[in-house]
CSV table of C-alpha atoms in Angstrom, one decimal:
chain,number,residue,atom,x,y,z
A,124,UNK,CA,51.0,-30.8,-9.8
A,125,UNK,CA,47.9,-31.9,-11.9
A,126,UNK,CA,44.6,-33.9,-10.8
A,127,UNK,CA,41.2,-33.9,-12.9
A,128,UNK,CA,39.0,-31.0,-12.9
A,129,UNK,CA,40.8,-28.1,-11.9
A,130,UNK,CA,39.8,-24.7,-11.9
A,131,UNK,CA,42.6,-22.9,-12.4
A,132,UNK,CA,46.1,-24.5,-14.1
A,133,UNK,CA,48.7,-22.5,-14.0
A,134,UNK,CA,51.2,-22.9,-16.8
A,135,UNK,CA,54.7,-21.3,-16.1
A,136,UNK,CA,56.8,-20.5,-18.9
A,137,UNK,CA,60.0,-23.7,-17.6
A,138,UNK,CA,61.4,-24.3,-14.1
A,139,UNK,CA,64.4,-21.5,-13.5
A,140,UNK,CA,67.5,-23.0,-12.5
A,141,UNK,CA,66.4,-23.0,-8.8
A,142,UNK,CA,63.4,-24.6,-9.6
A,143,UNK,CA,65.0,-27.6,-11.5
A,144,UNK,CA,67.1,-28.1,-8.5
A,145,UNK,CA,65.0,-28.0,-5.7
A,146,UNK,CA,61.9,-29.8,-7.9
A,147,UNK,CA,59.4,-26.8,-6.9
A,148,UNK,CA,57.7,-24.7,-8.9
A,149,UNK,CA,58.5,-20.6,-8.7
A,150,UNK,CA,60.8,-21.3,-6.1
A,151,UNK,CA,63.7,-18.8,-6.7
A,152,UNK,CA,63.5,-16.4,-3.6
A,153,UNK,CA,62.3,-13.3,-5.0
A,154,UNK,CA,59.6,-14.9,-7.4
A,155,UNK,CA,56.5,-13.3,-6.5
A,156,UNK,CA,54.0,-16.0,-7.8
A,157,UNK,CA,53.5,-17.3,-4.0
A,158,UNK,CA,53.2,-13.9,-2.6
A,159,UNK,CA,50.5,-12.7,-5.5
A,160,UNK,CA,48.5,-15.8,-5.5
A,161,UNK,CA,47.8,-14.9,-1.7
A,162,UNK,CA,47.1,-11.7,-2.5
A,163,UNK,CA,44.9,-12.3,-5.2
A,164,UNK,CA,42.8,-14.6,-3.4
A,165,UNK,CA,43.2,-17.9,-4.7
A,166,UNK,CA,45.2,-19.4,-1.4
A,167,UNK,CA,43.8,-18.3,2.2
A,168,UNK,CA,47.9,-17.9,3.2
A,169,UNK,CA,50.7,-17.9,1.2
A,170,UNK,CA,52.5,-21.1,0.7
A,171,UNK,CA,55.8,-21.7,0.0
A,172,UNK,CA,57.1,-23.4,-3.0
A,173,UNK,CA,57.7,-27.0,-0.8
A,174,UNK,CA,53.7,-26.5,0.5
A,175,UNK,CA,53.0,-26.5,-4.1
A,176,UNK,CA,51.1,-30.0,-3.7
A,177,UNK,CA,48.6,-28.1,-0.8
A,178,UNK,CA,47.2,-26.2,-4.3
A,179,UNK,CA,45.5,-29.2,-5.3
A,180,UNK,CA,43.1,-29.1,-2.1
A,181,UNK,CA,42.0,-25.5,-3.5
A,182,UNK,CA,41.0,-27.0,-6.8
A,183,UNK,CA,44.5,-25.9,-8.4
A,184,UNK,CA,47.8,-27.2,-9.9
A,185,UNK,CA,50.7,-25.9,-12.2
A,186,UNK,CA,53.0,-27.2,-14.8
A,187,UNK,CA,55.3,-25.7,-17.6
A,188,UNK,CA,55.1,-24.9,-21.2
A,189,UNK,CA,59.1,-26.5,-21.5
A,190,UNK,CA,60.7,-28.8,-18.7
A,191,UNK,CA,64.0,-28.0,-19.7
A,192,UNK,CA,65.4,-25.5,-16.7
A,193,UNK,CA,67.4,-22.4,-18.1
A,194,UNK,CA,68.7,-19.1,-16.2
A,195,UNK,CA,66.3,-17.2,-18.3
A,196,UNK,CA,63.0,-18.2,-20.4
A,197,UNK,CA,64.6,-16.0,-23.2
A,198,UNK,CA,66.9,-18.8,-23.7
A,199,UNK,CA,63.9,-21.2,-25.2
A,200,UNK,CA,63.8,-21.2,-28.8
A,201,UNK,CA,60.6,-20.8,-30.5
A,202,UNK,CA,60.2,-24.3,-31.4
A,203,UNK,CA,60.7,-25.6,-27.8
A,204,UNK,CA,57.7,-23.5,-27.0
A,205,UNK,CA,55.3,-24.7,-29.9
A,206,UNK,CA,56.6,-28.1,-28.6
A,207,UNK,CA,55.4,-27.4,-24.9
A,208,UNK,CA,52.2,-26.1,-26.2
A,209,UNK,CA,51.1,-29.1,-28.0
A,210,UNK,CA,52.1,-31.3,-24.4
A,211,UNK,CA,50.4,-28.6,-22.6
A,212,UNK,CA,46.9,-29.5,-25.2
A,213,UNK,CA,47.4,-33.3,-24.0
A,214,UNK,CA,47.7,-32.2,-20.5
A,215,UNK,CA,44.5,-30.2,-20.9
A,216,UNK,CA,42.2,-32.8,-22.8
A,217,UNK,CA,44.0,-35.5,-20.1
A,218,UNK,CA,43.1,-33.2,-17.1
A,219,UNK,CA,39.8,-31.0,-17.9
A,220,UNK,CA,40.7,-27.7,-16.3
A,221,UNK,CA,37.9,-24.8,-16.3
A,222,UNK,CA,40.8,-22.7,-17.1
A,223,UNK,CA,44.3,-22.5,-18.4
A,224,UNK,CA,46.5,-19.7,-16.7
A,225,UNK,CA,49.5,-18.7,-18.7
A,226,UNK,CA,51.9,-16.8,-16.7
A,227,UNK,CA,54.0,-15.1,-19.4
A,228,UNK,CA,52.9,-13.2,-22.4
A,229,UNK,CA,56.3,-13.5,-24.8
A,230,UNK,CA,56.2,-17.1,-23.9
A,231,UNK,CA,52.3,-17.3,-25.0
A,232,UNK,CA,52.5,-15.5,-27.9
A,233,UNK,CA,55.6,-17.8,-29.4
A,234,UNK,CA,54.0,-20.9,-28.1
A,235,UNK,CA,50.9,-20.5,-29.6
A,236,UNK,CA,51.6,-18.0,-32.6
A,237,UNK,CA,49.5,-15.4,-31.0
A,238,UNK,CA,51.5,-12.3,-32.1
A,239,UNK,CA,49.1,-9.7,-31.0
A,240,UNK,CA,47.7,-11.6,-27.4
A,241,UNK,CA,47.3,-9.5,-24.4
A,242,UNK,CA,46.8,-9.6,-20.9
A,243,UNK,CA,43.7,-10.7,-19.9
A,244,UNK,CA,41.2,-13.4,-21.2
A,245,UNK,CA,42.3,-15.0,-24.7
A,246,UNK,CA,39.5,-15.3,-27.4
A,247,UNK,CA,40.9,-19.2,-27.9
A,248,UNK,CA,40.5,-22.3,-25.6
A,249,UNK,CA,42.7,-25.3,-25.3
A,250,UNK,CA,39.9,-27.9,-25.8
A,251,UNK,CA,37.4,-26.8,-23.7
A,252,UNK,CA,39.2,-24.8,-20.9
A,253,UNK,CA,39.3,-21.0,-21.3
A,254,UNK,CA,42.8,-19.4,-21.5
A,255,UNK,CA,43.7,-16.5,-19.4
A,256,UNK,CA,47.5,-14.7,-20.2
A,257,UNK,CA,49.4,-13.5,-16.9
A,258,UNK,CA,52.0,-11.4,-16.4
A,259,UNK,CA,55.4,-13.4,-15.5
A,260,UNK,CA,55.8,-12.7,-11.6
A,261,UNK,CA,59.3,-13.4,-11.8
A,262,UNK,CA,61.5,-11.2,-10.3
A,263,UNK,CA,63.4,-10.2,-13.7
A,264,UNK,CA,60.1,-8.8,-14.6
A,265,UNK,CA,60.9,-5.7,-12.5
A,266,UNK,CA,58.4,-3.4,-14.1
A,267,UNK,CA,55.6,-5.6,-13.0
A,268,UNK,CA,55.1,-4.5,-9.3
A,269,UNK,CA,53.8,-7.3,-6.7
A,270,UNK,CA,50.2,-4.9,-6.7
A,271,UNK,CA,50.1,-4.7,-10.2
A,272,UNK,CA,50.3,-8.4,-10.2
A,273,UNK,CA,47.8,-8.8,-7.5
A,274,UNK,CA,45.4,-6.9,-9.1
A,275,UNK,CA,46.2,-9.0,-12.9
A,276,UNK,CA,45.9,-12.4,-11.1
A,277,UNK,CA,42.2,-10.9,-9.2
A,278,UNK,CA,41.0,-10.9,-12.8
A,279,UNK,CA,41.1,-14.2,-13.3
A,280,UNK,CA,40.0,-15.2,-9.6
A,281,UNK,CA,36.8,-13.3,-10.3
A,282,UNK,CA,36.4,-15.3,-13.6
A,283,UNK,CA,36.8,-18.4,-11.6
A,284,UNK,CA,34.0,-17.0,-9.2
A,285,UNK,CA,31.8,-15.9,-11.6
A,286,UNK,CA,32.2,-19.3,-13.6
A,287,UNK,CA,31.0,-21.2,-9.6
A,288,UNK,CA,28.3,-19.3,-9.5
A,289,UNK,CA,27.2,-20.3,-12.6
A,290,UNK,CA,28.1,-23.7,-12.3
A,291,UNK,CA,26.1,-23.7,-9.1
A,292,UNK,CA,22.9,-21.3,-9.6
């Protein structure tokens, strides 16, 4: 799910076991990435996980930090993440998105030994695309509520914005 110039990729944490079967991204039913992406305003409807490839139309795409499928992300070591984060840098210089989306803060802050890293726009790029940490809209991530999640993925939809204007005025 990557093409050249993206604004936004969006870098999950590694495919849950439904994922890795079915081949889509945030496909478990009850994963609220679909839902919030809609609500946020990045897709005009919300797509299902077989629709993923229709993200690329709206200047989009999504990949992993780690390939390998697990029940849980806790089950990646440490190392597996600083692994992913180097492939995710050759991704980035391959690719050229405006911004990097990581959806996952734990997962972040191992992959790219960010200990303190919060929410929000990161002070680092990965070459030249700006880095912007999101909450995990998993469903395990229970205390995130699908609002709450909304509102955290609007952020970085009104960076993207802001950065078009720019670009454009």
């Amino acid at each position: 799910m990557l093409a050249p110039d993206l604004k936004v990729l969006f870098c999950g944490i590694n495919p849950g076991l439904w994922s890795g079967a079915t081949g889509f991204h945030f496909a478990r039913p009850g994963n609220r990435f679909w839902p919030v992406l809609h609500a946020s305003g990045f897709t005009p409807r919300e797509l299902a996980p077989s629709e993923q490839s229709e993200l690329l139309g709206l200047g989009l795409g999504i990949t992993n930090l780690v390939s390998r499928a697990s029940a849980k992300a806790a089950e990646l070591s440490d190392d597996e993440l600083a692994a992913g984060a180097e492939v995710l840098a050759q991704k980035v210089a391959r690719y050229r998105p405006q911004w990097v989306a990581v959806v996952g803060i734990t997962a972040y802050r191992a992959a790219f030994g960010a200990k303190r890293a919060t929410f929000g726009k990161q002070d680092r790029t990965i070459g030249e695309a700006g880095v912007w940490v999101l909450p995990n809209p998993s469903g395990l991530n229970a205390h995130w509520s699908a609002a709450t999640l909304a509102a955290e993925f609007g952020q970085l939809r009104q960076a993207v914005m802001a950065d078009d204007e720019c670009r454009c005025g």
